mmCIF file of C-alpha atoms in Angstrom:
data_model
loop_
_atom_site.group_PDB
_atom_site.id
_atom_site.type_symbol
_atom_site.label_atom_id
_atom_site.label_comp_id
_atom_site.label_asym_id
_atom_site.label_seq_id
_atom_site.Cartn_x
_atom_site.Cartn_y
_atom_site.Cartn_z
ATOM 1 C CA MET A 1 0.000 0.000 0.000
ATOM 2 C CA LYS A 2 1.351 3.404 -0.977
ATOM 3 C CA PHE A 3 1.705 6.143 1.610
ATOM 4 C CA LEU A 4 -0.203 9.382 1.068
ATOM 5 C CA ASP A 5 -0.421 12.009 3.778
ATOM 6 C CA GLN A 6 -2.510 14.741 2.165
ATOM 7 C CA ALA A 7 -5.464 14.884 -0.204
ATOM 8 C CA LYS A 8 -8.054 17.376 -1.420
ATOM 9 C CA ILE A 9 -11.691 16.249 -1.514
ATOM 10 C CA TYR A 10 -15.133 17.682 -2.254
ATOM 11 C CA LEU A 11 -17.958 17.258 0.255
ATOM 12 C CA ARG A 12 -21.693 17.820 -0.104
ATOM 13 C CA SER A 13 -24.342 16.928 2.433
ATOM 14 C CA GLY A 14 -27.760 15.772 1.285
ATOM 15 C CA GLY A 15 -30.578 18.185 0.584
ATOM 16 C CA GLY A 16 -33.911 17.877 2.335
ATOM 17 C CA GLY A 17 -36.821 16.227 0.556
ATOM 18 C CA PRO A 18 -39.674 18.425 -0.735
ATOM 19 C CA GLY A 19 -42.977 18.679 1.086
ATOM 20 C CA ALA A 20 -46.088 17.271 -0.586
ATOM 21 C CA VAL A 21 -49.302 18.954 -1.733
ATOM 22 C CA SER A 22 -52.114 16.483 -1.189
ATOM 23 C CA PHE A 23 -55.783 16.417 -0.128
ATOM 24 C CA ARG A 24 -57.601 13.645 1.625
ATOM 25 C CA ARG A 25 -60.078 12.090 -0.807
ATOM 26 C CA GLU A 26 -61.868 9.040 0.572
ATOM 27 C CA LYS A 27 -65.334 7.661 0.054
ATOM 28 C CA PHE A 28 -67.921 8.851 2.557
ATOM 29 C CA ILE A 29 -65.518 11.500 3.919
ATOM 30 C CA GLU A 30 -66.433 15.019 2.907
ATOM 31 C CA GLN A 31 -64.011 17.913 2.894
ATOM 32 C CA GLY A 32 -61.044 15.770 3.835
ATOM 33 C CA GLY A 33 -58.676 18.703 3.805
ATOM 34 C CA PRO A 34 -54.926 18.883 3.186
ATOM 35 C CA ASP A 35 -52.777 15.902 4.154
ATOM 36 C CA GLY A 36 -49.438 16.504 2.433
ATOM 37 C CA GLY A 37 -46.517 15.354 4.584
ATOM 38 C CA ASN A 38 -43.142 16.963 5.171
ATOM 39 C CA GLY A 39 -39.959 15.952 3.368
ATOM 40 C CA GLY A 40 -37.198 13.929 4.999
ATOM 41 C CA LYS A 41 -33.868 15.290 6.206
ATOM 42 C CA GLY A 42 -30.783 14.979 4.000
ATOM 43 C CA GLY A 43 -27.762 12.936 5.044
ATOM 44 C CA ASP A 44 -24.905 14.432 7.072
ATOM 45 C CA ILE A 45 -21.216 14.196 6.197
ATOM 46 C CA ILE A 46 -19.438 12.535 9.140
ATOM 47 C CA PHE A 47 -15.716 11.876 9.579
ATOM 48 C CA GLU A 48 -14.681 8.979 11.814
ATOM 49 C CA ALA A 49 -11.170 8.100 12.967
ATOM 50 C CA VAL A 50 -10.705 4.354 12.629
ATOM 51 C CA ASP A 51 -7.973 1.949 13.631
ATOM 52 C CA GLY A 52 -6.017 0.042 10.989
ATOM 53 C CA LEU A 53 -5.519 2.927 8.526
ATOM 54 C CA ASN A 54 -2.214 4.778 8.214
ATOM 55 C CA THR A 55 -2.508 6.448 4.808
ATOM 56 C CA LEU A 56 -4.900 8.632 2.796
ATOM 57 C CA ILE A 57 -4.295 6.676 -0.410
ATOM 58 C CA ASP A 58 -8.022 5.886 -0.785
ATOM 59 C CA PHE A 59 -8.725 9.571 -1.380
ATOM 60 C CA ARG A 60 -6.487 9.602 -4.442
ATOM 61 C CA TYR A 61 -9.021 7.484 -6.326
ATOM 62 C CA ARG A 62 -12.177 9.077 -4.955
ATOM 63 C CA GLN A 63 -12.344 12.826 -4.393
ATOM 64 C CA HIS A 64 -16.103 13.496 -4.356
ATOM 65 C CA PHE A 65 -18.308 12.536 -1.416
ATOM 66 C CA LYS A 66 -22.021 13.316 -1.615
ATOM 67 C CA ALA A 67 -24.579 12.305 0.995
ATOM 68 C CA PRO A 68 -28.020 11.173 -0.287
ATOM 69 C CA ARG A 69 -31.046 13.454 -0.423
ATOM 70 C CA GLY A 70 -34.048 13.006 1.841
ATOM 71 C CA ASP A 71 -37.239 11.518 0.403
ATOM 72 C CA GLY A 72 -40.196 13.744 -0.415
ATOM 73 C CA GLY A 73 -43.345 13.825 1.659
ATOM 74 C CA ALA A 74 -46.542 12.092 0.541
ATOM 75 C CA GLY A 75 -50.291 12.150 1.094
ATOM 76 C CA ARG A 76 -51.950 10.849 4.245
ATOM 77 C CA ASN A 77 -49.531 13.001 6.242
ATOM 78 C CA GLN A 78 -46.627 10.729 5.411
ATOM 79 C CA THR A 79 -43.252 12.252 6.175
ATOM 80 C CA GLY A 80 -40.459 11.368 3.764
ATOM 81 C CA ALA A 81 -37.686 9.103 5.009
ATOM 82 C CA SER A 82 -34.526 10.813 6.195
ATOM 83 C CA ALA A 83 -31.440 9.904 4.217
ATOM 84 C CA ASP A 84 -28.590 7.883 5.680
ATOM 85 C CA ASP A 85 -25.529 9.794 6.817
ATOM 86 C CA LEU A 86 -22.324 9.406 4.837
ATOM 87 C CA VAL A 87 -19.531 8.278 7.175
ATOM 88 C CA ILE A 88 -16.007 8.801 5.838
ATOM 89 C CA PRO A 89 -13.356 6.696 7.636
ATOM 90 C CA VAL A 90 -9.958 8.364 8.048
ATOM 91 C CA PRO A 91 -6.748 7.359 9.865
ATOM 92 C CA VAL A 92 -6.213 8.467 13.432
ATOM 93 C CA GLY A 93 -4.274 11.726 13.372
ATOM 94 C CA THR A 94 -6.077 13.199 10.345
ATOM 95 C CA GLN A 95 -6.586 16.945 10.234
ATOM 96 C CA ILE A 96 -9.296 18.632 8.131
ATOM 97 C CA LEU A 97 -8.176 21.947 6.678
ATOM 98 C CA ALA A 98 -10.072 24.669 4.831
ATOM 99 C CA ASP A 99 -9.294 25.210 1.160
ATOM 100 C CA ASP A 100 -7.966 28.724 1.619
ATOM 101 C CA GLU A 101 -4.576 30.402 1.600
ATOM 102 C CA GLU A 102 -4.046 29.866 5.324
ATOM 103 C CA GLN A 103 -5.458 26.305 5.245
ATOM 104 C CA SER A 104 -7.236 26.958 8.533
ATOM 105 C CA LEU A 105 -7.645 23.961 10.824
ATOM 106 C CA LEU A 106 -11.290 22.867 10.954
ATOM 107 C CA ALA A 107 -11.056 19.558 12.794
ATOM 108 C CA ASP A 108 -8.444 17.211 14.255
ATOM 109 C CA LEU A 109 -9.218 13.521 14.830
ATOM 110 C CA THR A 110 -6.733 12.105 17.315
ATOM 111 C CA THR A 111 -8.440 9.133 18.990
ATOM 112 C CA VAL A 112 -9.885 5.887 17.660
ATOM 113 C CA GLY A 113 -13.648 6.092 17.278
ATOM 114 C CA GLU A 114 -13.771 9.883 17.375
ATOM 115 C CA ARG A 115 -16.552 11.238 15.172
ATOM 116 C CA ILE A 116 -17.380 14.704 13.923
ATOM 117 C CA THR A 117 -20.439 15.783 11.969
ATOM 118 C CA PHE A 118 -18.731 18.026 9.482
ATOM 119 C CA LEU A 119 -21.611 19.081 7.177
ATOM 120 C CA HIS A 120 -25.256 18.894 8.167
ATOM 121 C CA GLY A 121 -27.914 17.688 5.770
ATOM 122 C CA GLY A 122 -30.722 20.038 4.768
ATOM 123 C CA MET A 123 -34.066 19.922 6.571
ATOM 124 C CA GLY A 124 -37.053 18.547 4.710
ATOM 125 C CA GLY A 125 -39.606 20.931 3.247
ATOM 126 C CA ARG A 126 -43.049 21.474 4.767
ATOM 127 C CA GLY A 127 -46.069 19.788 3.240
ATOM 128 C CA ASN A 128 -49.335 21.636 2.696
ATOM 129 C CA ALA A 129 -50.895 20.069 5.798
ATOM 130 C CA SER A 130 -48.596 22.209 7.946
ATOM 131 C CA TYR A 131 -49.903 25.377 6.287
ATOM 132 C CA LYS A 132 -53.529 24.760 7.263
ATOM 133 C CA THR A 133 -55.015 27.504 9.459
ATOM 134 C CA SER A 134 -58.468 28.618 10.462
ATOM 135 C CA THR A 135 -58.508 31.074 7.571
ATOM 136 C CA ASN A 136 -56.552 28.980 5.073
ATOM 137 C CA ARG A 137 -58.444 25.710 5.058
ATOM 138 C CA ALA A 138 -57.147 24.360 1.753
ATOM 139 C CA PRO A 139 -53.537 25.504 1.251
ATOM 140 C CA ARG A 140 -51.893 24.499 -1.974
ATOM 141 C CA GLN A 141 -48.400 25.558 -1.121
ATOM 142 C CA SER A 142 -45.476 23.450 0.000
ATOM 143 C CA GLN A 143 -41.814 24.029 0.707
ATOM 144 C CA PRO A 144 -38.891 22.510 -1.171
ATOM 145 C CA GLY A 145 -36.224 20.885 0.924
ATOM 146 C CA ILE A 146 -33.335 22.991 2.184
ATOM 147 C CA PRO A 147 -30.193 22.355 0.081
ATOM 148 C CA GLY A 148 -27.224 20.636 1.679
ATOM 149 C CA GLU A 149 -23.884 22.255 2.425
ATOM 150 C CA GLU A 150 -20.862 21.830 0.190
ATOM 151 C CA MET A 151 -17.162 22.668 0.312
ATOM 152 C CA TRP A 152 -13.670 21.575 -0.703
ATOM 153 C CA VAL A 153 -11.323 20.585 2.112
ATOM 154 C CA TRP A 154 -7.794 19.290 2.533
ATOM 155 C CA LEU A 155 -7.056 16.185 4.566
ATOM 156 C CA ARG A 156 -3.624 16.051 6.169
ATOM 157 C CA LEU A 157 -2.347 13.067 8.101
ATOM 158 C CA LYS A 158 -0.033 13.506 11.056
ATOM 159 C CA LEU A 159 0.985 10.123 12.380
ATOM 160 C CA LEU A 160 0.593 9.572 16.099
ATOM 161 C CA ALA A 161 3.829 8.409 17.671
ATOM 162 C CA ASP A 162 5.403 8.728 21.096
ATOM 163 C CA ALA A 163 8.957 9.218 19.802
ATOM 164 C CA GLY A 164 10.308 10.435 16.470
ATOM 165 C CA LEU A 165 13.605 9.748 14.685
ATOM 166 C CA LEU A 166 15.617 12.633 13.231
ATOM 167 C CA GLY A 167 18.861 12.827 11.333
ATOM 168 C CA LEU A 168 20.638 13.476 8.085
ATOM 169 C CA PRO A 169 20.317 10.913 5.285
ATOM 170 C CA ASN A 170 22.291 7.742 6.039
ATOM 171 C CA ALA A 171 22.446 8.518 9.757
ATOM 172 C CA GLY A 172 21.259 4.990 10.562
ATOM 173 C CA LYS A 173 17.603 5.750 11.349
ATOM 174 C CA SER A 174 16.130 2.876 9.334
ATOM 175 C CA THR A 175 18.667 0.413 10.737
ATOM 176 C CA PHE A 176 17.811 1.557 14.263
ATOM 177 C CA ILE A 177 14.030 1.231 13.874
ATOM 178 C CA ASN A 178 14.489 -2.210 12.286
ATOM 179 C CA ALA A 179 16.607 -3.263 15.261
ATOM 180 C CA VAL A 180 14.149 -2.193 17.966
ATOM 181 C CA THR A 181 10.813 -2.945 16.237
ATOM 182 C CA ASN A 182 9.381 -5.402 13.715
ATOM 183 C CA THR A 183 9.404 -2.720 11.015
ATOM 184 C CA ASN A 184 11.021 -3.733 7.745
ATOM 185 C CA ALA A 185 12.263 -0.319 6.638
ATOM 186 C CA LYS A 186 14.420 -0.148 3.530
ATOM 187 C CA VAL A 187 18.157 0.138 4.266
ATOM 188 C CA GLY A 188 20.773 1.124 1.706
ATOM 189 C CA ALA A 189 24.228 2.664 1.405
ATOM 190 C CA TYR A 190 22.909 5.767 -0.357
ATOM 191 C CA PRO A 191 20.959 8.882 0.702
ATOM 192 C CA PHE A 192 17.167 8.994 0.942
ATOM 193 C CA THR A 193 16.506 5.272 1.158
ATOM 194 C CA THR A 194 13.517 6.247 3.325
ATOM 195 C CA LEU A 195 10.949 8.031 1.161
ATOM 196 C CA LYS A 196 7.947 7.787 3.469
ATOM 197 C CA PRO A 197 7.419 7.758 7.244
ATOM 198 C CA GLN A 198 7.664 4.424 9.034
ATOM 199 C CA LEU A 199 5.976 3.437 12.273
ATOM 200 C CA GLY A 200 7.049 0.721 14.672
ATOM 201 C CA VAL A 201 6.124 -0.431 18.182
ATOM 202 C CA VAL A 202 9.000 -0.744 20.641
ATOM 203 C CA LEU A 203 8.678 -3.263 23.487
ATOM 204 C CA HIS A 204 11.230 -2.390 26.170
ATOM 205 C CA ARG A 205 11.240 -3.290 29.848
ATOM 206 C CA ASP A 206 7.652 -4.534 29.616
ATOM 207 C CA ARG A 207 6.511 -1.182 28.223
ATOM 208 C CA GLU A 208 5.382 -0.288 24.703
ATOM 209 C CA PHE A 209 5.669 2.946 22.780
ATOM 210 C CA VAL A 210 5.388 3.950 19.125
ATOM 211 C CA LEU A 211 8.475 5.096 17.240
ATOM 212 C CA ALA A 212 8.275 7.042 13.958
ATOM 213 C CA ASP A 213 11.037 7.326 11.350
ATOM 214 C CA ILE A 214 10.819 10.124 8.783
ATOM 215 C CA PRO A 215 12.944 10.687 5.658
ATOM 216 C CA GLY A 216 16.303 12.333 6.271
ATOM 217 C CA LEU A 217 16.656 16.097 6.317
ATOM 218 C CA ILE A 218 19.389 18.154 4.683
ATOM 219 C CA ALA A 219 20.397 21.810 4.848
ATOM 220 C CA GLY A 220 17.673 23.935 3.276
ATOM 221 C CA ALA A 221 14.909 21.364 3.820
ATOM 222 C CA ALA A 222 12.670 24.095 5.246
ATOM 223 C CA ASP A 223 12.925 25.803 1.843
ATOM 224 C CA GLY A 224 12.122 22.633 -0.098
ATOM 225 C CA VAL A 225 15.631 21.265 -0.693
ATOM 226 C CA GLY A 226 15.765 17.471 -1.012
ATOM 227 C CA ILE A 227 12.504 15.923 0.145
ATOM 228 C CA GLY A 228 11.836 19.152 2.035
ATOM 229 C CA ASP A 229 10.222 19.442 5.439
ATOM 230 C CA ARG A 230 6.859 17.982 4.439
ATOM 231 C CA PHE A 231 7.218 14.923 6.647
ATOM 232 C CA LEU A 232 8.193 16.889 9.763
ATOM 233 C CA GLY A 233 4.481 17.227 10.484
ATOM 234 C CA HIS A 234 4.429 13.538 11.379
ATOM 235 C CA ILE A 235 6.552 14.135 14.472
ATOM 236 C CA GLU A 236 4.779 17.274 15.691
ATOM 237 C CA ARG A 237 2.760 15.139 18.122
ATOM 238 C CA CYS A 238 5.757 13.209 19.494
ATOM 239 C CA ARG A 239 6.722 13.709 23.106
ATOM 240 C CA VAL A 240 10.430 13.165 22.468
ATOM 241 C CA LEU A 241 12.745 13.268 19.455
ATOM 242 C CA LEU A 242 15.651 10.867 18.981
ATOM 243 C CA HIS A 243 18.362 12.681 17.053
ATOM 244 C CA LEU A 244 20.793 10.252 15.421
ATOM 245 C CA VAL A 245 24.168 11.528 14.246
ATOM 246 C CA ASP A 246 26.601 9.461 12.160
ATOM 247 C CA THR A 247 29.852 8.967 14.094
ATOM 248 C CA SER A 248 31.750 8.343 10.867
ATOM 249 C CA ALA A 249 30.788 11.784 9.501
ATOM 250 C CA ALA A 250 33.547 14.359 9.134
ATOM 251 C CA SER A 251 31.855 16.699 11.627
ATOM 252 C CA PRO A 252 29.055 15.222 13.758
ATOM 253 C CA THR A 253 28.635 18.605 15.450
ATOM 254 C CA LYS A 254 27.915 20.297 12.117
ATOM 255 C CA ALA A 255 25.456 17.521 11.217
ATOM 256 C CA TYR A 256 23.666 18.057 14.521
ATOM 257 C CA ARG A 257 23.448 21.833 14.002
ATOM 258 C CA THR A 258 22.054 21.319 10.476
ATOM 259 C CA ILE A 259 19.057 19.390 11.811
ATOM 260 C CA VAL A 260 18.495 21.790 14.710
ATOM 261 C CA ASP A 261 18.492 24.748 12.316
ATOM 262 C CA GLU A 262 15.872 23.049 10.150
ATOM 263 C CA LEU A 263 13.680 22.371 13.194
ATOM 264 C CA GLU A 264 13.865 26.034 14.156
ATOM 265 C CA ALA A 265 13.036 27.100 10.593
ATOM 266 C CA TYR A 266 10.043 24.745 10.517
ATOM 267 C CA GLY A 267 8.664 25.898 13.862
ATOM 268 C CA ALA A 268 5.507 24.255 15.268
ATOM 269 C CA GLY A 269 7.344 23.781 18.587
ATOM 270 C CA LEU A 270 9.667 21.035 17.319
ATOM 271 C CA GLU A 271 12.772 22.884 18.478
ATOM 272 C CA ASP A 272 11.416 22.929 22.061
ATOM 273 C CA LYS A 273 10.650 19.214 22.321
ATOM 274 C CA PRO A 274 12.867 17.014 24.532
ATOM 275 C CA GLN A 275 15.662 15.392 22.559
ATOM 276 C CA VAL A 276 17.755 12.296 23.041
ATOM 277 C CA VAL A 277 20.976 12.561 21.029
ATOM 278 C CA ALA A 278 22.973 9.515 19.981
ATOM 279 C CA LEU A 279 26.061 8.870 17.862
ATOM 280 C CA THR A 280 25.362 5.936 15.565
ATOM 281 C CA LYS A 281 27.558 3.473 13.690
ATOM 282 C CA ILE A 282 30.131 3.484 16.491
ATOM 283 C CA ASP A 283 31.354 0.093 15.286
ATOM 284 C CA LEU A 284 32.944 1.905 12.306
ATOM 285 C CA VAL A 285 35.106 4.250 14.426
ATOM 286 C CA ASP A 286 37.920 3.468 16.868
ATOM 287 C CA GLY A 287 37.479 4.217 20.547
ATOM 288 C CA ARG A 288 39.661 7.331 20.712
ATOM 289 C CA ALA A 289 37.952 9.110 17.807
ATOM 290 C CA ARG A 290 34.575 8.036 19.117
ATOM 291 C CA ALA A 291 35.213 9.564 22.546
ATOM 292 C CA ALA A 292 36.471 12.822 21.035
ATOM 293 C CA LYS A 293 33.386 13.209 18.841
ATOM 294 C CA GLN A 294 31.141 12.373 21.776
ATOM 295 C CA ARG A 295 32.710 15.122 23.911
ATOM 296 C CA ALA A 296 32.438 17.664 21.089
ATOM 297 C CA LEU A 297 28.778 16.825 20.458
ATOM 298 C CA GLU A 298 27.912 16.973 24.166
ATOM 299 C CA LYS A 299 29.422 20.439 24.286
ATOM 300 C CA ALA A 300 27.348 21.498 21.259
ATOM 301 C CA CYS A 301 23.994 20.130 22.432
ATOM 302 C CA GLY A 302 24.411 20.708 26.163
ATOM 303 C CA HIS A 303 23.377 17.262 27.409
ATOM 304 C CA GLU A 304 24.374 13.595 27.372
ATOM 305 C CA VAL A 305 25.158 11.960 24.039
ATOM 306 C CA HIS A 306 24.617 8.194 23.791
ATOM 307 C CA LEU A 307 26.787 5.837 21.774
ATOM 308 C CA VAL A 308 24.911 3.230 19.773
ATOM 309 C CA SER A 309 25.407 0.681 17.037
ATOM 310 C CA ALA A 310 22.140 -0.721 15.732
ATOM 311 C CA ALA A 311 24.049 -3.305 13.697
ATOM 312 C CA THR A 312 25.741 -4.880 16.741
ATOM 313 C CA GLY A 313 23.192 -3.870 19.393
ATOM 314 C CA GLU A 314 25.717 -1.939 21.463
ATOM 315 C CA GLY A 315 24.180 0.984 23.335
ATOM 316 C CA VAL A 316 20.619 0.306 22.128
ATOM 317 C CA THR A 317 19.338 -0.429 25.649
ATOM 318 C CA SER A 318 20.692 2.878 26.962
ATOM 319 C CA VAL A 319 18.956 4.838 24.208
ATOM 320 C CA LEU A 320 15.635 3.051 24.743
ATOM 321 C CA ASP A 321 15.873 3.727 28.498
ATOM 322 C CA ALA A 322 16.274 7.437 27.776
ATOM 323 C CA LEU A 323 13.319 7.424 25.376
ATOM 324 C CA LEU A 324 11.126 5.506 27.804
ATOM 325 C CA LYS A 325 11.895 8.038 30.521
ATOM 326 C CA GLU A 326 10.706 10.899 28.311
ATOM 327 C CA VAL A 327 7.672 9.079 26.973
ATOM 328 C CA GLY A 328 6.583 8.433 30.549
ATOM 329 C CA GLU A 329 3.010 7.440 31.298
ATOM 330 C CA ARG A 330 1.994 7.272 27.641
ATOM 331 C CA ALA A 331 3.974 4.040 27.296
ATOM 332 C CA ARG A 332 1.576 1.121 27.629
ATOM 333 C CA SER A 333 2.294 -2.004 29.584
ATOM 334 C CA GLY A 334 3.302 -4.708 27.143
ATOM 335 C CA LYS A 335 3.517 -7.311 29.895
ATOM 336 C CA LYS A 336 -0.168 -7.036 30.751
ATOM 337 C CA GLU A 337 -1.174 -7.523 27.153
ATOM 338 C CA ALA A 338 1.140 -10.523 26.837
ATOM 339 C CA ASP A 339 -0.275 -12.028 30.039
ATOM 340 C CA LYS A 340 -3.842 -11.627 28.728
ATOM 341 C CA GLN A 341 -2.951 -13.390 25.506
ATOM 342 C CA ALA A 342 -1.108 -16.181 27.308
ATOM 343 C CA ALA A 343 -3.994 -16.732 29.748
ATOM 344 C CA TRP A 344 -6.568 -17.290 27.008
ATOM 345 C CA SER A 345 -7.419 -20.899 26.182
ATOM 346 C CA PRO A 346 -10.085 -22.462 23.953
ATOM 347 C CA ILE A 347 -10.566 -25.291 26.448
#
């Protein structure tokens, strides 16, 4: 399945059904009077956040969503049937934006099962029975149904993760997420092997949290260089960022500053989020050079720098401990879930 994180769609709620003009005409009943019923209500447009979706690819092949119209009224004071609502399933973390220059935020679906009635269907029109008065005994007027609402909107997906991976291309992010989760991210000895965000669930010390890997950033990403900063939105909701720096790079400190500058240029509070910094690929550098680069990077970032090799597993536990500390209470208990599964028996 291809990954798509934004789409433009057209929405239209259902119009109300027209009211009826009818008179009661039955044998042995004189002057039956008006009995035209009201029209039914049109269908609403409802967005629902569902589990199991992590892309907006379905909206590439269908851009128009129109709720059905309500049925018209009928004689014998029969009210038309209201139309069914149109429920549009979207991934958790989907934002609905207005189709304007500012792309104003209209709704944000962040929990499974969350529903929002986005466009209301039109009310049904009045039948002639509702117009009957003491002075207007035989009205022949009725009301058409109220039209539905319509608009174009943008859908933007921001993945929900507890921790996010940052770094320059080839910093070892995909190797790291493959080592600590069951994700099968593409790994290669060339830049930009990751072209779409990856999600994985980390189970560490009987706790679970979600880790997100986004494509590598380069200098000028905020201005559209390389893949740009489009995928940074997927880590806006993360509680902590794991910044991986390649130990074998000529200047790890410069690589670190490049990413920090892009976070500041992007904004959205990313530069203020807690960070765990780690030097990766330490198995490729001798101990003396590794220690020197670690000291220089600690001086640049102002806090502890971890040493890690995802290929050999060295230092991975220390990094996960630091992430788990920052994630805090949002990390679920993996042990309880495992115990529940182990306790179940068909006998």
